[in-house]
Coordinates of C-alpha atoms in Angstrom, one line a residue:
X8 CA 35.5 -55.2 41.4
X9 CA 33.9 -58.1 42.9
X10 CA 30.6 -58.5 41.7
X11 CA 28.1 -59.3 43.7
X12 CA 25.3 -60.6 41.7
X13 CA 27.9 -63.5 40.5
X14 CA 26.8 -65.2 44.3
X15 CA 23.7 -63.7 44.6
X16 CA 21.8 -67.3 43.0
X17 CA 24.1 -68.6 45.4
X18 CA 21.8 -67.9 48.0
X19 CA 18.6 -69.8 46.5
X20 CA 20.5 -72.9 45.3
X21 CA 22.3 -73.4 48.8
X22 CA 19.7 -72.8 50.9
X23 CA 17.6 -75.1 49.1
X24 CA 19.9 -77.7 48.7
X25 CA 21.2 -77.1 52.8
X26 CA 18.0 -76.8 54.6
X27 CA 14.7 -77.6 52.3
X28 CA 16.5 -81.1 50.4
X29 CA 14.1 -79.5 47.5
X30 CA 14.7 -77.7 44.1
X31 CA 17.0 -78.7 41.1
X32 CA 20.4 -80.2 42.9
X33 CA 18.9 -80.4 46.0
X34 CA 18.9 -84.6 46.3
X35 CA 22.6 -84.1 45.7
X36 CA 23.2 -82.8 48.6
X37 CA 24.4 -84.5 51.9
X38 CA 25.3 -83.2 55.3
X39 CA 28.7 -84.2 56.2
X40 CA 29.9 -85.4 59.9
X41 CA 29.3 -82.2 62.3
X42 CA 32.6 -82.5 63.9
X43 CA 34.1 -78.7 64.4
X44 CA 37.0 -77.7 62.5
X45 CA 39.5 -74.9 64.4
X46 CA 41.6 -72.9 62.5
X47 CA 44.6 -74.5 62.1
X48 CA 47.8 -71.7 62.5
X49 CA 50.1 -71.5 59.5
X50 CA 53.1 -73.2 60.1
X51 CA 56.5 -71.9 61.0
X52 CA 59.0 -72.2 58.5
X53 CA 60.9 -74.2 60.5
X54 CA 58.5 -76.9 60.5
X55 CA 56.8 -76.6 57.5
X56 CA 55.3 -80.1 56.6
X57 CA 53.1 -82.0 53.8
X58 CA 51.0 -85.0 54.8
X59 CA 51.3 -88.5 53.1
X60 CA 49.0 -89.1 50.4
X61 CA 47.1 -92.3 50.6
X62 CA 48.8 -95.6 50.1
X63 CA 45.5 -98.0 49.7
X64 CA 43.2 -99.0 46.7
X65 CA 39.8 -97.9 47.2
X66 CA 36.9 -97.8 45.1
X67 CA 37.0 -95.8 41.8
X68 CA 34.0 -93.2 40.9
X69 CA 32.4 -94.2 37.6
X70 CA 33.7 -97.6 37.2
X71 CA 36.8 -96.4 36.1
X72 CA 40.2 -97.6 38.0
X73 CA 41.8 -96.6 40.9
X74 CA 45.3 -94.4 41.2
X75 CA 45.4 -94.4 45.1
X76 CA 48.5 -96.8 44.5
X77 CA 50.0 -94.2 42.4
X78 CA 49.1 -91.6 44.7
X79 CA 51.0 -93.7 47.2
X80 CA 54.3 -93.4 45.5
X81 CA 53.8 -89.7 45.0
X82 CA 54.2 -89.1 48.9
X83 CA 57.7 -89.4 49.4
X84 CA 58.1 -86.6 46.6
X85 CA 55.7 -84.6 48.6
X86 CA 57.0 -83.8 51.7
X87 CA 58.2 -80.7 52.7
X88 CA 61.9 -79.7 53.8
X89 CA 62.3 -77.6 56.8
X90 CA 62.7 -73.8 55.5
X91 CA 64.6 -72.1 58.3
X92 CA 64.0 -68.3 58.9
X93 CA 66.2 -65.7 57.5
X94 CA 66.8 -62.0 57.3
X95 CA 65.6 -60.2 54.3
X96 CA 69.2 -61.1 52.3
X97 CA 68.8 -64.6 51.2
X98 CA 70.1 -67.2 54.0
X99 CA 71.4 -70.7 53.1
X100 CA 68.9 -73.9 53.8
X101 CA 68.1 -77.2 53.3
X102 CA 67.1 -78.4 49.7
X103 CA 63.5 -78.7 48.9
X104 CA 62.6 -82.1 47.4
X105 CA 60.3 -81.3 43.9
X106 CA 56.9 -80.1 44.3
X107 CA 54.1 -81.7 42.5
X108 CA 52.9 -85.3 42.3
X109 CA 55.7 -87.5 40.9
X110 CA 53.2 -90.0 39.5
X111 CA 50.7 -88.1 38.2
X112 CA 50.4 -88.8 34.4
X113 CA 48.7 -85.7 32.9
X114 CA 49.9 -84.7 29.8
X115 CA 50.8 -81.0 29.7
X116 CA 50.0 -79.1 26.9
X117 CA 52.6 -76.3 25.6
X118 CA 50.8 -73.3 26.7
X119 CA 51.3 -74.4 30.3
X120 CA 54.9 -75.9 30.7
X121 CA 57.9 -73.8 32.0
X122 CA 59.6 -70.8 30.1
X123 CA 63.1 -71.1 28.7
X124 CA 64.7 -68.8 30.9
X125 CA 68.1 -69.6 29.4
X126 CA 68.6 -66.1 28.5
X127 CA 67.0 -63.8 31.5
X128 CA 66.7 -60.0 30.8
X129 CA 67.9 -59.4 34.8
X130 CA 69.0 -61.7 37.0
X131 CA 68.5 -61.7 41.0
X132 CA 72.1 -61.9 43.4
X133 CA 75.8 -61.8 42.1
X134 CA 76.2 -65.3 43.5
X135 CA 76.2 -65.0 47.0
X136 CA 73.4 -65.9 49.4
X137 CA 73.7 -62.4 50.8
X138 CA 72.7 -60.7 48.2
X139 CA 69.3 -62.4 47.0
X140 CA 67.5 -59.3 49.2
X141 CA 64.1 -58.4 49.7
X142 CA 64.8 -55.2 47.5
X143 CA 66.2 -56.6 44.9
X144 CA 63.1 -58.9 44.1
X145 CA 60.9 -56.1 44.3
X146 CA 63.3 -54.3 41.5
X147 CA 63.6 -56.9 39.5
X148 CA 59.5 -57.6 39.2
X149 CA 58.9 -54.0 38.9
X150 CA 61.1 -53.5 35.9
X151 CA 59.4 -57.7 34.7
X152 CA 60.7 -59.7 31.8
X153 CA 62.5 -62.6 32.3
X154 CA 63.8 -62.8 35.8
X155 CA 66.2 -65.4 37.1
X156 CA 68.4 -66.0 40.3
X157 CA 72.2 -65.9 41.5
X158 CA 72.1 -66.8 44.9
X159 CA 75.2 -69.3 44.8
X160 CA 74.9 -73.3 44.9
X161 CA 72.5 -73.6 47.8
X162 CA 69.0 -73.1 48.7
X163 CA 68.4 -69.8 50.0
X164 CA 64.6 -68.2 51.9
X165 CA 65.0 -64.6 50.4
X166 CA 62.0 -62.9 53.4
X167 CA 60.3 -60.0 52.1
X168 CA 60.0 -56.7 53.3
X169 CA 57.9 -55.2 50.9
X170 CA 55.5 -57.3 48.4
X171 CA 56.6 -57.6 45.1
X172 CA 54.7 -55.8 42.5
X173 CA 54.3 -56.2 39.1
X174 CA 53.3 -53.4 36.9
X175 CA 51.0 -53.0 34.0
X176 CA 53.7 -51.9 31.3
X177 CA 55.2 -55.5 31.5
X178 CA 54.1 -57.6 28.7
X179 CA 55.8 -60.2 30.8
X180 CA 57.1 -61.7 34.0
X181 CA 58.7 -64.3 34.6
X182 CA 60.2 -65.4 38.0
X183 CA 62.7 -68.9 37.9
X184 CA 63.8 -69.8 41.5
X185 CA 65.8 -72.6 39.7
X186 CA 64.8 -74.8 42.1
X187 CA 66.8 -73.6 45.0
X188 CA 64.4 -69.6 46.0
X189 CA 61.9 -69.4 48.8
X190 CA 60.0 -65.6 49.0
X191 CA 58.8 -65.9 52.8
X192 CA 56.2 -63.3 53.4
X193 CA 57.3 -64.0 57.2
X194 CA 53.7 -64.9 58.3
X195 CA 53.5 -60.4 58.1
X196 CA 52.2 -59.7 54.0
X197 CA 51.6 -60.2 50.5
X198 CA 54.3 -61.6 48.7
X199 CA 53.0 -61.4 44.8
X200 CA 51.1 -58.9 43.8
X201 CA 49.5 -58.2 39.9
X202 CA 46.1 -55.9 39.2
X203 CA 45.6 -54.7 35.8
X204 CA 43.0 -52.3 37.4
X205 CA 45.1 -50.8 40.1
X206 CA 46.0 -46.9 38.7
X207 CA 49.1 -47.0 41.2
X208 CA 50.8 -49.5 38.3
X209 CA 49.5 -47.7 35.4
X210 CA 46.5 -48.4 33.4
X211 CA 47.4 -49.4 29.8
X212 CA 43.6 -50.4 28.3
X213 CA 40.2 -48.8 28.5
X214 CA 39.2 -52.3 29.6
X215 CA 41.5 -53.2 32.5
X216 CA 39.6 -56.6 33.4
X217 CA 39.9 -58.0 30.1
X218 CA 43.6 -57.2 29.0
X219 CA 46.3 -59.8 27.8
X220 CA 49.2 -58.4 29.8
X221 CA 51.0 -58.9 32.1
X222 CA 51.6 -62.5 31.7
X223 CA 53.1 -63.6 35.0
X224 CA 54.7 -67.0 35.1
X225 CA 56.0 -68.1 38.5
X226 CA 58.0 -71.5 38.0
X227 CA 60.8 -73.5 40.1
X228 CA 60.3 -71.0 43.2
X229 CA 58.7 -71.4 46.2
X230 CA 56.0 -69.3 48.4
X231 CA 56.1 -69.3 52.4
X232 CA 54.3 -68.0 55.2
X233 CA 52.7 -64.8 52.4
X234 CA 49.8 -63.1 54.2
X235 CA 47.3 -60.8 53.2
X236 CA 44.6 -60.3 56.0
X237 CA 44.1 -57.0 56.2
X238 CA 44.4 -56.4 52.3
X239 CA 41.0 -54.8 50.8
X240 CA 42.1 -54.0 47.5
X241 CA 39.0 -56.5 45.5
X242 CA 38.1 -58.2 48.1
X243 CA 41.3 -58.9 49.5
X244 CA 42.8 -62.9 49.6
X245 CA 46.1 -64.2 48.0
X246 CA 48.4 -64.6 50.9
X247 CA 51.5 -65.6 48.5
X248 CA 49.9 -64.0 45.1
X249 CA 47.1 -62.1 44.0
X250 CA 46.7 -62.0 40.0
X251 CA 43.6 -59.9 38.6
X252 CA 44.0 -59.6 34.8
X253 CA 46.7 -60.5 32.3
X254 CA 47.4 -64.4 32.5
X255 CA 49.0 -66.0 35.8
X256 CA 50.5 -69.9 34.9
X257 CA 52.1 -71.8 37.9
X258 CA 54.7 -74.6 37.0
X259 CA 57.2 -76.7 39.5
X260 CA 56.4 -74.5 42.7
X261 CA 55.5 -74.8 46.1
X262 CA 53.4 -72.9 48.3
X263 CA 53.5 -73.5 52.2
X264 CA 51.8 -71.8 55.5
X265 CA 50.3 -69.2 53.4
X266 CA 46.9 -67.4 54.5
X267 CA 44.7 -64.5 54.3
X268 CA 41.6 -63.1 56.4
X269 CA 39.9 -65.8 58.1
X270 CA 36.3 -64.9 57.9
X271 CA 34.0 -63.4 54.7
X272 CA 31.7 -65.1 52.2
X273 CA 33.6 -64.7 49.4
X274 CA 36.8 -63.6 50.3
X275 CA 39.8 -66.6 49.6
X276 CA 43.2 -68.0 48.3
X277 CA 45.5 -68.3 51.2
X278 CA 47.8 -69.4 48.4
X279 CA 46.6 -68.0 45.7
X280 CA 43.7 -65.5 44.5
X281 CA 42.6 -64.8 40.7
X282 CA 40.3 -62.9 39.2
X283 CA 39.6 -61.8 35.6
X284 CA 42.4 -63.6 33.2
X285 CA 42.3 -62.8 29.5
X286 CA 40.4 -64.0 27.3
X287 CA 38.5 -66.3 30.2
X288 CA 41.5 -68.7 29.5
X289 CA 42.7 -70.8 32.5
X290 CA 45.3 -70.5 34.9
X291 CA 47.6 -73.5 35.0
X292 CA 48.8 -75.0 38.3
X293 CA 51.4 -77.8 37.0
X294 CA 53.4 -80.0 39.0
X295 CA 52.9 -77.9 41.9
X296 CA 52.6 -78.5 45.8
X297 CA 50.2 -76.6 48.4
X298 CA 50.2 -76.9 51.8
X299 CA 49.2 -75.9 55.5
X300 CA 47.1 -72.6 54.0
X301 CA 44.2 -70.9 56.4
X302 CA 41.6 -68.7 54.8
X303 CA 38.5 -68.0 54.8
X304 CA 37.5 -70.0 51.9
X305 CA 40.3 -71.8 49.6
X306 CA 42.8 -72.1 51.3
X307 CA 44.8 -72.7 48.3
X308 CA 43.1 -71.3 45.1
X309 CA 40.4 -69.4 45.4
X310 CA 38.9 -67.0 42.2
X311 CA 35.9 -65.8 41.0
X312 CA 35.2 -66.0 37.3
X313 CA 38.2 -67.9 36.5
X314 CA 38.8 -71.0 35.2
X315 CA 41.7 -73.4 36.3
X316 CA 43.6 -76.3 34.6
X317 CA 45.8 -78.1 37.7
X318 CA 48.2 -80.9 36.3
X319 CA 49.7 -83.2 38.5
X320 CA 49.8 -81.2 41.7
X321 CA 48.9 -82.0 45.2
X322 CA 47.2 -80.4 47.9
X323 CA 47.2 -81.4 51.7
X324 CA 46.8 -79.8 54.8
X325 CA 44.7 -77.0 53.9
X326 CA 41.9 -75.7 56.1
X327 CA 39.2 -73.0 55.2
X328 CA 37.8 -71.7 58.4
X329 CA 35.3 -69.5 58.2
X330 CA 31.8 -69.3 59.9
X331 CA 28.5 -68.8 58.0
X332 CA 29.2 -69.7 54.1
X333 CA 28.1 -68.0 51.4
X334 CA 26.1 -65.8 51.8
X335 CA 26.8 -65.3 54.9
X336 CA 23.9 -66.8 57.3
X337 CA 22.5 -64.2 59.1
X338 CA 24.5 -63.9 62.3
X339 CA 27.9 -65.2 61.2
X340 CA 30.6 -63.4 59.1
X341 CA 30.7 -66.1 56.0
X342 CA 32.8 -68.4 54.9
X343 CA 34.1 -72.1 55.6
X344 CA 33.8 -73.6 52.3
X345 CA 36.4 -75.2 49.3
X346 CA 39.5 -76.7 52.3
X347 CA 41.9 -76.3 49.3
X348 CA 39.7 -74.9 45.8
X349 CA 37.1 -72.5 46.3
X350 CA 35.6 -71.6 42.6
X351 CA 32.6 -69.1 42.3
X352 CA 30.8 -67.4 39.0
X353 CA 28.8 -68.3 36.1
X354 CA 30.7 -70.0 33.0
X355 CA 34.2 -71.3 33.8
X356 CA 35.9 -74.7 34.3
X357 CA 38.0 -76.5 36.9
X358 CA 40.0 -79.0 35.4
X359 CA 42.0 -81.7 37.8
X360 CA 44.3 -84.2 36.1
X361 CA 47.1 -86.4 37.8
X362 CA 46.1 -84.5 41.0
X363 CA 46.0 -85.1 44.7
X364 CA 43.9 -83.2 47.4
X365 CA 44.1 -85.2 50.5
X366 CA 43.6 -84.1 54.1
X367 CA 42.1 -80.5 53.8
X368 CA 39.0 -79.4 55.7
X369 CA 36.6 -77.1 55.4
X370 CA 34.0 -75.8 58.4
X371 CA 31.3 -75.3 55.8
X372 CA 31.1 -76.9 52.4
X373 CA 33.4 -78.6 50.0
X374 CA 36.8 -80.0 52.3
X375 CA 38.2 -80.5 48.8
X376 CA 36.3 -78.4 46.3
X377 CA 33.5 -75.5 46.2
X378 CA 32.3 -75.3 42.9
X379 CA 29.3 -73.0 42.2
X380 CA 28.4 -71.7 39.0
X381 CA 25.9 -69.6 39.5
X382 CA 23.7 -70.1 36.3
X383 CA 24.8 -73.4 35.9
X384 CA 27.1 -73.4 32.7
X385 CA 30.0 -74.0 34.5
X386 CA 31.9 -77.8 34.7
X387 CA 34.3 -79.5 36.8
X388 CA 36.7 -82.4 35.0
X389 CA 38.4 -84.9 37.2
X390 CA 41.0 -87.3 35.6
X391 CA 43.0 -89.4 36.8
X392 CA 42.9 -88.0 40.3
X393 CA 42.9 -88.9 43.8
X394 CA 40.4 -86.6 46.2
X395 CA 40.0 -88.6 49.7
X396 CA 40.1 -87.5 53.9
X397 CA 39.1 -84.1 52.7
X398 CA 36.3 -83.4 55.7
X399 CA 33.8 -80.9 55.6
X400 CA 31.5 -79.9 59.2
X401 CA 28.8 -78.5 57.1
X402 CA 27.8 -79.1 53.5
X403 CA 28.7 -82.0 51.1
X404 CA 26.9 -83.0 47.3
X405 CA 25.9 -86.9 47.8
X406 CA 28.2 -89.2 45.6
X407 CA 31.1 -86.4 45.7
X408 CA 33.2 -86.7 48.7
X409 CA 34.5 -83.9 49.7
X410 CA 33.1 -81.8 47.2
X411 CA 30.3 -79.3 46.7
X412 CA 28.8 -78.7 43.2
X413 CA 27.1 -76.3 41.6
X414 CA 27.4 -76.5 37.6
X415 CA 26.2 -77.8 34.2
X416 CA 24.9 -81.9 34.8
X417 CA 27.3 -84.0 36.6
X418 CA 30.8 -83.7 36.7
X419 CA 33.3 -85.7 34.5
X420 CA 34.7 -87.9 36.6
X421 CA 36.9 -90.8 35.1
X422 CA 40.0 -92.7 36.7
X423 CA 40.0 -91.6 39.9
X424 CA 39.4 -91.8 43.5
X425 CA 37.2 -90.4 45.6
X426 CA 36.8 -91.4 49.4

């Protein structure tokens, strides 16, 4: 259950900082350029793109160097292959070039790297393009473990005809696309879906937003065209996946044209929406690419509550295009803020290290990043990062482009670029 006394400070703290210029924060803030941003339509899988990440030095934040030159290199490995429709079976295609950014330097710790999945409990096709199906995905995650594919020696776009649901007796899931799966929602639903609180896939704990399992690992797969407007369980959001309890980790994947309702104040995650991970541990996003999502607010990550560590990831293209912000002006439905990370809640972190997040928008606050911690505990790291063209029509916190910022001090901002 969302709760609404997490934004509720919102309120006070934005409006001050938006309107009045007054209160603790408030000189942070700076209007951004007015220009109107439209809501951009996902794109087809058959033109499914990722814009170039800048090329130029420019000037560091904090004194510390530039990595817009390394940034640079990491756009040939950042582009996106044409992913052709297909029928439910799994249908032949072009190779996909590795998500992620090539010369990001993060180090990644052992908690979030990819699963050995040299010895899969169930494994997904008997070698044949064919017979990668939409059922068989839905099977295969219901019964969880370790789950690998089969689909022969070529890429394959597997389109789903149900989402794919993970249930609460798993202790874990793990999907491997090798390198070679695409799930397509086909621009029509959900394509991931895990609630420890939803009774329709059993309740195993008395405390259901605080419970350690499922871990759900998705690595060396890919996520098209998921969509979950429409979707009201907790608020809705998560086009590709939705993850409320348990642990969700994200390695070597990429996530294109995904989106979910395009209005509400704190509804998000056209890629992907979390909410209540165990422990308050973080979700890790690791050499991971994200691209052309539309939502309300994050059109990428969106979560309330949660923490995230992102390694060496990019984001582009990602617009969040909704009217009002949060909470919603009176008048407007809410939302427009955080083009590619919308974070909201009281103590939690957002790490960013080897990252890039260039060209998203937003139509409210934050092109980049919304980051509101609501009683000010909460911090934001950047490392090593590149953050520039991220454009925002409404709201922007002087000295951060394309970010707005909520949380404990300043941000930690050290080796990286921010235009």
């Amino acid at each position: 259950m969302l709760k609404r006394r997490l934004v509720i400070l919102t309120a006070a703290l934005m409006g001050a900082a938006m309107l009045s210029g007054c209160g603790d924060h408030a000189e942070k803030t700076a209007a951004a350029a007015p220009a109107p941003i439209s809501a951009a339509p996902a794109p087809s899988e058959a033109a499914a793109g990722v814009a170039s990440a800048p090329a130029s030095t420019s000037a560091s934040v904090s004194g510390s160097a530039s990595t817009a030159a390394s940034a640079g290199a990491a756009a040939a490995g950042a582009t996106s292959a044409p992913v052709p429709k297909s029928s439910s079976s799994g249908k032949a295609v072009k190779a996909l070039p590795k998500p992620g950014n090539p010369s990001g330097g993060a180090s990644v710790p052992a908690a979030a790297r990819a699963v050995d999945t040299s010895k899969p409990d169930r494994t997904i096709g008997d070698g044949s393009a064919a017979s990668c199906t939409s059922a068989a995905v839905v099977k295969a995650v219901a019964k969880g473990g370790v789950i690998t594919f089969d689909c022969g020696p070529a890429p394959v776009v597997i389109t789903m005809t149900a989402t794919a649901k993970v249930h609460n007796t798993s202790s874990t899931v793990v999907l491997d696309g090798g390198g070679r799966v695409t799930l397509s929602g086909a621009g029509k639903r959900r394509i991931l879906y895990l609630n420890t609180c939803d009774e329709e896939l059993t309740w195993t704990t008395s405390h259901c937003n605080d419970q350690e399992t499922p871990r759900l690992t998705v690595q060396n797969l890919a996520f098209a065209k998921g969509n979950s407007t429409g979707e009201t369980v907790e608020g809705g959001g998560g086009g590709a996946i939705f993850a409320r309890g348990g642990r969700l980790k994200v390695v070597n994947s990429r996530f294109t044209g995904n989106r979910c309702d395009s209005t509400g104040p704190d509804l998000g995650g056209g890629a992907i929406r979390a909410l209540d991970q165990s422990g308050d541990l973080p979700v890790y996003v690791v050499n991971s690419t994200f691209t052309g999502g539309v939502c309300s607010n994050g059109a990428a990550l969106s979560s309330i509550q949660v923490s995230w560590t992102v390694l060496n990831s990019v984001f582009t293209g990602n617009s969040a295009v909704g009217r009002g912000a949060n909470p919603a002006r009176g008048g407007t439905p809410g939302g427009g803020s955080g083009g590619a990370i919308y974070l909201d809640g009281n103590n939690f972190t957002l790490s960013l290290d080897g990252t890039i997040i260039k060209g998203n928008e937003a139509k409210e606050g934050g092109g980049a990043v919304f980051f509101v911690s609501n009683d000010r505990t909460g911090t934001l790291k950047i490392r090593n990062s590149t953050l520039t063209g991220n454009p925002s029509a409404g709201f922007a916190t002087a000295g951060l482009p394309g970010i707005f910022y909520l949380g404990r001090g300043e941000p930690s901002i050290s080796g990286s670029t921010l235009k």
